[in-house]
Coordinates of C-alpha atoms and ligand atoms in Angstrom, one line a residue:
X1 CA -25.0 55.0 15.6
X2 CA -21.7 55.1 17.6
X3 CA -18.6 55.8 16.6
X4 CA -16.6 52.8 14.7
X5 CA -14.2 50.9 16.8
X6 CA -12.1 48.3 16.2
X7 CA -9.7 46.3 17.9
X8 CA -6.6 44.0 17.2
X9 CA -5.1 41.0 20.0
X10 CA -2.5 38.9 19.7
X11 CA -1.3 36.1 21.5
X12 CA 2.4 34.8 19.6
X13 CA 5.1 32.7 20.3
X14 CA 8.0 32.3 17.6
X15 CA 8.9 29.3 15.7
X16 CA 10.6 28.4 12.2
X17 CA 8.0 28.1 9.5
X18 CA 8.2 24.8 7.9
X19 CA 7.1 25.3 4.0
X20 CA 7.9 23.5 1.0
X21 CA 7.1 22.1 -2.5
X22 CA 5.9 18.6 -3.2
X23 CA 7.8 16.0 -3.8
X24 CA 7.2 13.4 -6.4
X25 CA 6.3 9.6 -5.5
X26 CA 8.7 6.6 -4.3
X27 CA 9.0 3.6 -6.5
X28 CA 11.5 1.6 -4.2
X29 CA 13.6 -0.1 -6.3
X30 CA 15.4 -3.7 -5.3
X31 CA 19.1 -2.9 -4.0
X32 CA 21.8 -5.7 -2.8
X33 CA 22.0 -6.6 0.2
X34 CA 25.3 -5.3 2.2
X35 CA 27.5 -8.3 2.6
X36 CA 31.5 -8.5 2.3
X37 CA 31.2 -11.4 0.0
X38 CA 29.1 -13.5 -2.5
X39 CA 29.3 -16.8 -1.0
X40 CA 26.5 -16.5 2.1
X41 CA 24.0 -15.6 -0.8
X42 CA 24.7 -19.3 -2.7
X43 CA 22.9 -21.1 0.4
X44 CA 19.3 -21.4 0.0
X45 CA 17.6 -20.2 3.1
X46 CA 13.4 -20.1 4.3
X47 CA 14.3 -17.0 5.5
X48 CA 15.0 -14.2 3.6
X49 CA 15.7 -10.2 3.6
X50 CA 15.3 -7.9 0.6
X51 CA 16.2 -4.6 0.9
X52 CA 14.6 -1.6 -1.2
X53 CA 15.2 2.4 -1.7
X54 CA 13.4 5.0 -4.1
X55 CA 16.5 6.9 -5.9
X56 CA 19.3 8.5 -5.0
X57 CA 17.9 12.2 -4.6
X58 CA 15.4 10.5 -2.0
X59 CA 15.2 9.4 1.4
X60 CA 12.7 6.0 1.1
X61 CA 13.3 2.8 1.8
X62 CA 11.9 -0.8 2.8
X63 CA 13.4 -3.9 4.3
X64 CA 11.4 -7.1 3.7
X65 CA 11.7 -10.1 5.9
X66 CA 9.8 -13.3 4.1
X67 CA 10.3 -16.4 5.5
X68 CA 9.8 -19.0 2.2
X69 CA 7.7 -22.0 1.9
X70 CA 10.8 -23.6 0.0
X71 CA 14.4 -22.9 0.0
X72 CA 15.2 -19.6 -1.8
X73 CA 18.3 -18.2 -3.2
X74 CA 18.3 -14.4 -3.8
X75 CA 20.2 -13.9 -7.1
X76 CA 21.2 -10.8 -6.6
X77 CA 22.9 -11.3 -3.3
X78 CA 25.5 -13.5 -4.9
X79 CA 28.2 -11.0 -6.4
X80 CA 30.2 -14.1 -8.4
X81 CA 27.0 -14.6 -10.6
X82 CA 27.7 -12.7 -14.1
X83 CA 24.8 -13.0 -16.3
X84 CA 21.1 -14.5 -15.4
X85 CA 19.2 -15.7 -18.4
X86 CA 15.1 -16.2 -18.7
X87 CA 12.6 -18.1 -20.6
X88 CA 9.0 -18.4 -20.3
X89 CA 10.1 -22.0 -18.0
X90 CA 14.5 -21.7 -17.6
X91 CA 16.5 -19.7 -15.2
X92 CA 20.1 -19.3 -16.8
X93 CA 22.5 -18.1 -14.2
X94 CA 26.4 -17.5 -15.5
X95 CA 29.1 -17.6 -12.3
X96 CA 32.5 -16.2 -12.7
X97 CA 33.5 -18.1 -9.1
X98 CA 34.2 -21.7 -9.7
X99 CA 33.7 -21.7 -6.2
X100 CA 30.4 -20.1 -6.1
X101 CA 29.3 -22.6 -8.9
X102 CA 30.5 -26.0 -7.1
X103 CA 29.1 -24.8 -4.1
X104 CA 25.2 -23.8 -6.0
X105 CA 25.8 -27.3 -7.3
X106 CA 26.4 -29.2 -4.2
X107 CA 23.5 -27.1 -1.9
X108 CA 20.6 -26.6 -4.6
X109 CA 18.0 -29.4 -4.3
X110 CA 16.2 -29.4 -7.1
X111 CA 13.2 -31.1 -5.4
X112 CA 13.2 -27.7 -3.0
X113 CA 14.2 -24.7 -4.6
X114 CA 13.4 -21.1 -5.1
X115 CA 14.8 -18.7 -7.1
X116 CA 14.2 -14.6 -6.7
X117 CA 15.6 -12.9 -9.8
X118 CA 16.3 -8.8 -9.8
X119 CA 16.5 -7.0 -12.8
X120 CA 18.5 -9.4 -14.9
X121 CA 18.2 -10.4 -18.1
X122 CA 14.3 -10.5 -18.6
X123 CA 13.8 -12.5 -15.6
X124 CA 11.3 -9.5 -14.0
X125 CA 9.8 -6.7 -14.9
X126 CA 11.5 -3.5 -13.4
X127 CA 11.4 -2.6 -9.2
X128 CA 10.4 -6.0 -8.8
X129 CA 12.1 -9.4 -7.8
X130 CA 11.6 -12.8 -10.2
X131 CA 9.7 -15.4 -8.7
X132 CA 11.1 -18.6 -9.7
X133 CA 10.1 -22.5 -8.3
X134 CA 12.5 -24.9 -9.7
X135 CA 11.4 -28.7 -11.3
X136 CA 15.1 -29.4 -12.2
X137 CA 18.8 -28.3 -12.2
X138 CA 21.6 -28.7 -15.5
X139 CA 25.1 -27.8 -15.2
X140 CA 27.5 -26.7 -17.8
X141 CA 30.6 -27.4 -16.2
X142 CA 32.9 -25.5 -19.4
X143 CA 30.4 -22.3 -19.3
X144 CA 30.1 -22.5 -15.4
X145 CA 26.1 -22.1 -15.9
X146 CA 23.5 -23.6 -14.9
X147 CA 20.3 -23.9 -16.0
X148 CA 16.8 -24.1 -14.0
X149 CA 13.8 -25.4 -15.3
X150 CA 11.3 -23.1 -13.2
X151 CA 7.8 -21.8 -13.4
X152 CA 7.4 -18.3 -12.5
X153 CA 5.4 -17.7 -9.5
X154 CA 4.8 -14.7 -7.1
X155 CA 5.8 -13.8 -3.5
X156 CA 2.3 -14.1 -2.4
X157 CA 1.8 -17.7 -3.9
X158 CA 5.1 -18.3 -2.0
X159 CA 5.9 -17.1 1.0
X160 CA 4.5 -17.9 4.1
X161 CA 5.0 -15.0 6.3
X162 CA 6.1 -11.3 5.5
X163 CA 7.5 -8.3 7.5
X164 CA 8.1 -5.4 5.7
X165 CA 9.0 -2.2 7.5
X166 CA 9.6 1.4 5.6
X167 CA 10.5 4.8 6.3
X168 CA 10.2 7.5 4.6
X169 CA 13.6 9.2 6.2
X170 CA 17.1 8.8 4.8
X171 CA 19.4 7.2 7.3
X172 CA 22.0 9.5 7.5
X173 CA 19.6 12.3 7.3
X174 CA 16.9 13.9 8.7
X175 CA 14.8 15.0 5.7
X176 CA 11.4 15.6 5.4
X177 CA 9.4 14.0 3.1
X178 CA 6.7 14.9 1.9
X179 CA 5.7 18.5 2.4
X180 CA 2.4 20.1 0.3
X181 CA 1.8 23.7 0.5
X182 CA -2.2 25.2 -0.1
X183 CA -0.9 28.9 -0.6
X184 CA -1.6 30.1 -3.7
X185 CA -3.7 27.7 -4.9
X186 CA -7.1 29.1 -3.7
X187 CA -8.1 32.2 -1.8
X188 CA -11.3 34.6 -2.6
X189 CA -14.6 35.0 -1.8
X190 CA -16.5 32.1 0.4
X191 CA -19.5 33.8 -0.3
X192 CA -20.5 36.9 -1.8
X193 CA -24.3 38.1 -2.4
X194 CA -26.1 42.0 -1.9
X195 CA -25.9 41.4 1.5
X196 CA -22.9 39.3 2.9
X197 CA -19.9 38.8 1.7
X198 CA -16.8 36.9 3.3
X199 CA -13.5 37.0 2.1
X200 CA -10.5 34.7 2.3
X201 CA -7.9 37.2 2.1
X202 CA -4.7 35.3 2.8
X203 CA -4.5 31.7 3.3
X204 CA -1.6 29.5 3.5
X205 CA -1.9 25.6 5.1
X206 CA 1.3 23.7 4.5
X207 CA 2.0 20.2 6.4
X208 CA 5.1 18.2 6.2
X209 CA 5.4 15.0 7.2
X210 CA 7.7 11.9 7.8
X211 CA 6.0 8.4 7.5
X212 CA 7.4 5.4 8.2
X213 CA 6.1 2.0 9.5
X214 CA 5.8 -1.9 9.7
X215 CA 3.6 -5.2 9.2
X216 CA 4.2 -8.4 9.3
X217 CA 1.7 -10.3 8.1
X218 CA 0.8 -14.1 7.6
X219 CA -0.1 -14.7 4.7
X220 CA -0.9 -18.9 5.2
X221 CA -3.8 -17.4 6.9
X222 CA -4.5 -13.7 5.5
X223 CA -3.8 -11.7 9.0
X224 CA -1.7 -9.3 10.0
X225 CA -0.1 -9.5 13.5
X226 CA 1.5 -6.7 13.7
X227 CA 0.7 -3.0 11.5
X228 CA 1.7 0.5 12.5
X229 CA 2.8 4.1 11.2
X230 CA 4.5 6.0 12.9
X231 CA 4.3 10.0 11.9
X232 CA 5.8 12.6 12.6
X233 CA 3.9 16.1 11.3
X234 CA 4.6 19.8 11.7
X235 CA 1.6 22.0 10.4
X236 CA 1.2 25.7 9.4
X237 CA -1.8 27.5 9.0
X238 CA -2.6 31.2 8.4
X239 CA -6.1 32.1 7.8
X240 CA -7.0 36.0 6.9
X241 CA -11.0 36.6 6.3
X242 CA -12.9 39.8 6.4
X243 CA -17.0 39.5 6.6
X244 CA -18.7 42.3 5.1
X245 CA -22.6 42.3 6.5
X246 CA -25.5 44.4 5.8
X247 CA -28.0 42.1 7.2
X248 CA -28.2 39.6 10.0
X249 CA -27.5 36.5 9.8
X250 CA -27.6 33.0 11.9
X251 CA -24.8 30.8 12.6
X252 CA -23.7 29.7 9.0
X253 CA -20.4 27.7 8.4
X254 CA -19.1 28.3 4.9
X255 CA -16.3 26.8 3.6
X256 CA -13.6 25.6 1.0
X257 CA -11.7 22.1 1.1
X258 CA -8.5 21.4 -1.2
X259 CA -7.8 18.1 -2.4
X260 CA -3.6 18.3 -2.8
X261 CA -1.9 16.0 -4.8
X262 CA -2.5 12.0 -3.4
X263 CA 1.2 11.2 -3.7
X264 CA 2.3 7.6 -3.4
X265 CA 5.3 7.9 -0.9
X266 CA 5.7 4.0 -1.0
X267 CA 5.3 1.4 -3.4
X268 CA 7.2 -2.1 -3.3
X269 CA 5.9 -3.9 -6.6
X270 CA 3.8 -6.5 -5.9
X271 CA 4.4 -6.5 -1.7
X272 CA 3.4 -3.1 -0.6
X273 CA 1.7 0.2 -1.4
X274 CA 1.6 3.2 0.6
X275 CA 0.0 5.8 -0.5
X276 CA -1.2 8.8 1.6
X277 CA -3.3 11.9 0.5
X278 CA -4.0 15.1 1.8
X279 CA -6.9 17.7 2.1
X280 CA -6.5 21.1 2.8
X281 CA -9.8 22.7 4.1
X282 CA -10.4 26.9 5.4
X283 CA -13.8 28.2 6.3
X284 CA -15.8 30.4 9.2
X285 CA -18.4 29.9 11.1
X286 CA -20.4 33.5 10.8
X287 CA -23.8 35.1 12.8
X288 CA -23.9 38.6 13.0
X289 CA -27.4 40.4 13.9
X290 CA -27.0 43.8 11.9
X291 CA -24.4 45.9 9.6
X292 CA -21.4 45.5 10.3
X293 CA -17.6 44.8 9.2
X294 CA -15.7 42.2 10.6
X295 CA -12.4 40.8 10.2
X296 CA -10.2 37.8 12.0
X297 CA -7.5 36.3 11.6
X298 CA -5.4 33.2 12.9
X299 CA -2.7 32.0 12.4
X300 CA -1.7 28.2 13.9
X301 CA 1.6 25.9 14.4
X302 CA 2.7 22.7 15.2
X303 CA 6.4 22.1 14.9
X304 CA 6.8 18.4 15.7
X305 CA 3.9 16.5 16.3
X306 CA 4.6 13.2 16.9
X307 CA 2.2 10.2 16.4
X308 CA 2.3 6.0 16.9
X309 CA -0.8 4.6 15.2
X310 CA -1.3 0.9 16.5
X311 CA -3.9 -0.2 13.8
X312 CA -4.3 -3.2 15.6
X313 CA -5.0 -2.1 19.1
X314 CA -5.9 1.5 19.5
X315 CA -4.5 1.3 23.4
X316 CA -0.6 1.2 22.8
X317 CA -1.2 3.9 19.9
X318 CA 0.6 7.3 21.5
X319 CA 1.4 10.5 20.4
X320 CA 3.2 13.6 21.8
X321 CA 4.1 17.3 20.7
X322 CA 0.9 18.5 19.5
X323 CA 0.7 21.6 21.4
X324 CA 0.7 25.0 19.4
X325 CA 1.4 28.3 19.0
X326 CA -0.8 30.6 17.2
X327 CA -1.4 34.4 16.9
X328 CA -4.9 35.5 16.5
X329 CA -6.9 38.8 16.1
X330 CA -10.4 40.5 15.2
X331 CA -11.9 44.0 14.5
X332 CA -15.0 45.0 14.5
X333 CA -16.5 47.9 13.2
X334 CA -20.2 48.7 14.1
X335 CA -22.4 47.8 17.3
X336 CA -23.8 44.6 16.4
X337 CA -23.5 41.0 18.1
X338 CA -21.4 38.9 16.1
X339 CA -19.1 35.9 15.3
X340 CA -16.2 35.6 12.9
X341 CA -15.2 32.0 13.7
X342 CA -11.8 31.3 10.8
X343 CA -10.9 27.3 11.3
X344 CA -8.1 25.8 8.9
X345 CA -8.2 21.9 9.0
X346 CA -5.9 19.4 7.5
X347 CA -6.5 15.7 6.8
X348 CA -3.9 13.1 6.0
X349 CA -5.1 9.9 5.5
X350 CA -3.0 6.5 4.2
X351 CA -4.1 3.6 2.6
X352 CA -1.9 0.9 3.3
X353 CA -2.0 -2.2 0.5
X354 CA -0.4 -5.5 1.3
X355 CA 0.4 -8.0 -1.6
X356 CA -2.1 -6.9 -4.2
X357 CA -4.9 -6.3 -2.2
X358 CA -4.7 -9.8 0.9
X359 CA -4.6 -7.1 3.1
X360 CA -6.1 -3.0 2.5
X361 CA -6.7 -0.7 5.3
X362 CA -6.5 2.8 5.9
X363 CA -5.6 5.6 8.3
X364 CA -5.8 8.7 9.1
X365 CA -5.2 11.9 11.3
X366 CA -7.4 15.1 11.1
X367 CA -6.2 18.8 12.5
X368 CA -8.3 21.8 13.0
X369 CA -7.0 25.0 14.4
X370 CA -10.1 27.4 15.2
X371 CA -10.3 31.4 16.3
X372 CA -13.8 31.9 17.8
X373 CA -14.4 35.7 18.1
X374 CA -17.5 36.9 20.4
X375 CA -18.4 40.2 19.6
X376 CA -21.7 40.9 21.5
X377 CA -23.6 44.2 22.8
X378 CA -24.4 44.9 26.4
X379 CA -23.6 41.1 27.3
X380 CA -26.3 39.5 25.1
X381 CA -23.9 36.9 23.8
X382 CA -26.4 34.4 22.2
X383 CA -25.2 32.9 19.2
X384 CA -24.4 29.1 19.1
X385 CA -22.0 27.5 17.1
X386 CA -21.1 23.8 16.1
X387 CA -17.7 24.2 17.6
X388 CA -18.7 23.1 21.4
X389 CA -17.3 25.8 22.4
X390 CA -19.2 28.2 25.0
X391 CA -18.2 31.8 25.7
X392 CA -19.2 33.6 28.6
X393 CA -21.3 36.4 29.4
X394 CA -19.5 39.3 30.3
X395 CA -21.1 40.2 33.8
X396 CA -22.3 43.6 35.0
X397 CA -22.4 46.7 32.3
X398 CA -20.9 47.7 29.5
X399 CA -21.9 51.1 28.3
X400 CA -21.1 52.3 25.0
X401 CA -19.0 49.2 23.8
X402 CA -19.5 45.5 23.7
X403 CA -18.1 42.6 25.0
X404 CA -15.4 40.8 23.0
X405 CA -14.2 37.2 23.9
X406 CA -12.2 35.0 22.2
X407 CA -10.7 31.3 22.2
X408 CA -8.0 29.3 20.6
X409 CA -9.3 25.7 19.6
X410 CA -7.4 23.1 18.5
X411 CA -8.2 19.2 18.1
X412 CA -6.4 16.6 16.6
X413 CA -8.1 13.3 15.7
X414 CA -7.4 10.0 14.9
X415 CA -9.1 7.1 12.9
X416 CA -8.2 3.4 11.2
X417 CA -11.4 2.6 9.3
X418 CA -13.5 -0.2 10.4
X419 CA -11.7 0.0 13.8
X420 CA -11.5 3.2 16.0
X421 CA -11.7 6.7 15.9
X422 CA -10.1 8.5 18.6
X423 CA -9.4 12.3 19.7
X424 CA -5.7 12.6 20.1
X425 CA -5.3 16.3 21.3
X426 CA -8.0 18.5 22.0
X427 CA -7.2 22.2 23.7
X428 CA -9.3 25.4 24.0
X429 CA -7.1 28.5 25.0
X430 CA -8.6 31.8 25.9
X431 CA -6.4 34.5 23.9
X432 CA -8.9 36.9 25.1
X433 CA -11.1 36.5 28.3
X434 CA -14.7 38.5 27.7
X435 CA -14.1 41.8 28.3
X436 CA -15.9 45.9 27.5
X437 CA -14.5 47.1 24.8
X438 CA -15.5 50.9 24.4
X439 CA -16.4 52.3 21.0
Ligands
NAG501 C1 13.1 -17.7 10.2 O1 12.5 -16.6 10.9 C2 11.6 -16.9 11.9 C3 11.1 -15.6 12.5 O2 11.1 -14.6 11.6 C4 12.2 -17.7 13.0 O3 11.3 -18.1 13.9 C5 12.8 -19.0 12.3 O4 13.5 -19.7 13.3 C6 13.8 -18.6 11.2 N1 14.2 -19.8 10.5 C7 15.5 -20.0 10.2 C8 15.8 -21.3 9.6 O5 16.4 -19.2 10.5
NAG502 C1 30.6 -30.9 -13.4 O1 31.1 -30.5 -12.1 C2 30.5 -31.2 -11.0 C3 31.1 -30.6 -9.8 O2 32.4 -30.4 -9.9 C4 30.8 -32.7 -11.1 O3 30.2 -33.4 -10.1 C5 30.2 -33.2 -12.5 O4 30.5 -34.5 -12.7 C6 30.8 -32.4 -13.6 N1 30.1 -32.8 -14.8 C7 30.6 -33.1 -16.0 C8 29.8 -33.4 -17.1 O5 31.9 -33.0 -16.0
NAG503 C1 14.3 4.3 9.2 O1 15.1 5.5 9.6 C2 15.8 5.2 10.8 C3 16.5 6.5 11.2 O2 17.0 7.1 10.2 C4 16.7 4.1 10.7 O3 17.3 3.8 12.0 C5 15.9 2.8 10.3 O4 16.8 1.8 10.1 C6 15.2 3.1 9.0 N1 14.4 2.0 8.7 C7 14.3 1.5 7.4 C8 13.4 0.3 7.2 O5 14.9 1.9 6.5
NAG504 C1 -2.5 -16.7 11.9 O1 -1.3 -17.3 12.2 C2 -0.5 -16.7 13.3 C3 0.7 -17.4 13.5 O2 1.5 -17.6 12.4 C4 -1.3 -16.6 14.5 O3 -0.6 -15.8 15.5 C5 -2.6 -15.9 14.2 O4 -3.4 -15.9 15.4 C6 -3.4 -16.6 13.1 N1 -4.6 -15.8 12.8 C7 -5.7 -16.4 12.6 C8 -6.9 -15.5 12.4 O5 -5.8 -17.6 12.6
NAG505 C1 -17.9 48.2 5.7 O1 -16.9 48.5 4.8 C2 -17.3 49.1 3.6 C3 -16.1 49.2 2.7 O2 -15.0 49.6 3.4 C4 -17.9 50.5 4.0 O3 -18.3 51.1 2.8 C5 -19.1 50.3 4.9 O4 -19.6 51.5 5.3 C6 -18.7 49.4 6.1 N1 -19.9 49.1 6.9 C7 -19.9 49.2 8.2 C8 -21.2 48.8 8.8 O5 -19.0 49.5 8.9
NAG506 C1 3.1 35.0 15.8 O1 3.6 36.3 15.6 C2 5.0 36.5 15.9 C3 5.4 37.9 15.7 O2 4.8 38.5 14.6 C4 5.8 35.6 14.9 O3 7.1 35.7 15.1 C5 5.3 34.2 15.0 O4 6.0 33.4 14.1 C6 3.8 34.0 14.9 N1 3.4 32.7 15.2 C7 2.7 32.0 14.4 C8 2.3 30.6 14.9 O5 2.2 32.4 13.4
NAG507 C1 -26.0 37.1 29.2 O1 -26.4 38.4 29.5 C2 -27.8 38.8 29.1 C3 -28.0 40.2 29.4 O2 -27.4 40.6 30.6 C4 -28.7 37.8 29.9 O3 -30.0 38.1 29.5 C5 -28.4 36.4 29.5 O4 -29.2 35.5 30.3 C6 -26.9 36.1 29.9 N1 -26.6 34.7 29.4 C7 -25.9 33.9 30.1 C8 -25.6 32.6 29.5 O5 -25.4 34.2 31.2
NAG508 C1 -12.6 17.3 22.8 O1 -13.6 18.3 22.7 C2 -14.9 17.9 22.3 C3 -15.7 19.1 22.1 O2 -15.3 20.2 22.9 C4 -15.4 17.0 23.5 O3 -16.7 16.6 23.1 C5 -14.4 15.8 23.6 O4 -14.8 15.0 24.7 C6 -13.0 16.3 23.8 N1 -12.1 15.1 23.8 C7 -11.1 15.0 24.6 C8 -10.3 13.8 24.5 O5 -10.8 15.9 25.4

């Protein structure tokens, strides 16, 4: 037996770590729309905009655009309105603008008339607008009210066409959104038995991501014309392990996945559900043909990755900033052949829910940052791995030592379910070329 050798690489390039807590979900919530007055809001319009945010310590919001298949006043656009009254089949609405009231009286049809209700009285329930189609109109000239007799309905019984877009990023700011950490949660042994034991020692996969996105979407005939995300990711992953071996062994991939938290980063009531979830996953690929110790580590960043997922038409789908730095290194400590392969992998995928279910996709984007390490003796590299990746033989002799190679691998993928699955970024870097290293 030859002396013990080992031997440490690294390949580094700095960047800000990007690490973080989660965040807990978005139920937007109805807001007024911005307008100087009352008075634009007391003409019913087919066309109308509703505007939605989660609360004031977060960033989300929606805008809706629904174009009506009758007339439709949004109550709570008009600021002259002071209380709104509900039965099971009456919409009481109170002005203090005698102005506001003559003018609701001379431009409300009661043949033709929607009304949307927010949060008043116990017209809806809460984070959701009324739905109200009028049979006939009363006034009460001394009390300035007047009174609807109305069936409650639903936007998806009543509109004709809907674009909603949403963004998970506060206009003034730049804040992230959602950001889930696998750090402490799990780290140990992937396997441990008499004779091989590998051991996660450090681990630490954290993702942050901004989400926003838009479809419009008929629903006269159920199809959407138009749906995309647009993401924008930055990714940290450190991966320690340490294979202890007394016996050889073929290629074996061992390995641990994390389910983190599915958060709900959107949900409009009753128009639109976002809700994205997250796995974490660490593992090796091994082989070794002897005793021997064997320890790698990686660790892997991307700082802005950006994505445009078409879900429509995978062609004008682009992305950009995927590229990333990483460190990496290996020791080994006896004259075997061997691979120590540590991959980290993250998968976001989000499930997209248009009014209660007429429309339900989902989408995705996978990561995987991989370290293969070659350790092999006098140029017999001949282990195979699933990773497609191939490592030369080092050519000529190398007497007392081995050959060592190693390569960075990173891929990102792509995939709408039902529809297309697509490699977005795909890279193999050699952070060490095959070289003799002496023992
Ligand atoms: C409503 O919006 C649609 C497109 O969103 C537009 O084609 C139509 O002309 C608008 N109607 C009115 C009355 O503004
Ligand atoms: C209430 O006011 C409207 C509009 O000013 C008017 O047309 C109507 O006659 C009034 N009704 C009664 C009962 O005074
Ligand atoms: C999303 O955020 C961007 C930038 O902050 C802003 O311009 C846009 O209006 C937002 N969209 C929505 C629907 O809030
Ligand atoms: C649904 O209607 C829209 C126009 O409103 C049209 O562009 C689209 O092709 C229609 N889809 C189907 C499947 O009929
Ligand atoms: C591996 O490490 C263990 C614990 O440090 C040590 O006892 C053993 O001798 C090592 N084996 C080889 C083949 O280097
Ligand atoms: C690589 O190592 C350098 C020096 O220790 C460090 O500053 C940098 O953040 C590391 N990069 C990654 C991607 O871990
Ligand atoms: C690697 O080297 C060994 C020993 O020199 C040789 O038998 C084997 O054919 C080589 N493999 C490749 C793929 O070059
Ligand atoms: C990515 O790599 C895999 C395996 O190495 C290969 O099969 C695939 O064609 C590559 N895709 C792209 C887009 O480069």
């Amino acid at each position: 037996m030859r002396a013990l050798s080992s031997l440490v690489l690294t390949a580094a390039m700095a960047l800000p770590t990007v690490l973080g807590s989660v965040e807990p979900a978005h139920v937007l919530h109805p807001v007024r729309m911005r307008r100087d007055t009352g008075s634009d809001g007391v003409q019913p319009s087919y066309n109308i905009s509703l505007y939605y945010q989660a609360g004031s310590q977060s960033s989300a919001a929606a805008h809706v655009d629904a174009q009506m298949k009758l007339p439709t006043v949004v109550l709570d656009n008009i600021n002259s309105i002071s209380t709104v009254d509900c039965s099971t089949d009456t919409v009481e609405i109170t002005y203090d603008s005698a102005v506001d009231y003559e003018t609701s009286i001379s431009e409300w049809s009661s043949a033709d008339l929607i009304i949307l209700t927010n949060h008043e009285g116990n017209c809806d329930t809460e984070n959701a607008h009324g739905v109200y189609v009028v049979s006939s109109l009363a006034y009460d000239n001394d009390t300035q009210t007047i009174t609807a007799q109305a069936a409650e309905s639903s936007l998806r019984e009543q509109a004709a066409f809907l674009s909603v877009t949403f963004n998970s990023t506060a206009v003034a700011s730049r804040k992230r959104d959602l950001t889930i950490t696998l750090s402490d949660e799990w780290s140990g042994d992937l396997i441990n038995t008499d004779d091989l034991a590998i051991d996660v020692q450090e681990v630490d996969l954290s993702t942050t991501v901004d989400l926003s996105g838009g479809v419009d979407f008929d629903v006269s005939n159920l199809t959407a014309t138009t749906l995309y995300l647009e993401l924008d990711i930055a990714l940290v992953a450190d991966v320690s392990v340490s294979a202890q071996a007394e016996a050889s062994y073929s290629t074996n991939v061992l390995s641990y996945t994390f389910d983190a938290l599915s958060v709900s980063a959107f949900e409009i009531a009753g128009i639109l559900s976002i809700g994205p979830s997250l796995t974490f996953g660490v593992g090796v690929e091994f082989a070794i043909t002897g005793e021997a110790n064997v320890t790698a580590d990686v660790s892997a960043q991307i700082a802005d990755g950006r994505l445009y997922l078409d879900l429509l038409d995978s062609s004008t789908s682009s992305s950009s900033g995927w590229a990333p730095t990483y460190n990496a290194s290996a020791t080994l400590s006896a004259e075997v052949d061997a691979e120590l392969n540590p991959f980290a992998d993250v998968e976001l995928s989000i499930g997209i829910d248009v009014l209660d279910g007429l429309l339900d996709v989902s989408a995705g984007i996978e990561a995987r940052a991989e370290i293969v390490n070659e350790f092999s003796v006098e140029g017999s590299v001949a282990l195979s791995t699933d990773n497609g990746v191939t490592v030369e033989n080092g050519s000529g002799s190398c007497e007392n030592g081995y050959w060592f190679t190693s390569d960075f691998t990173f891929g990102v993928d792509v995939f709408v379910t039902d529809l297309y699955s697509e490699t977005l970024y795909n890279v193999t870097l050699p952070i060490y070329d095959t070289e003799c290293i002496a023992f």
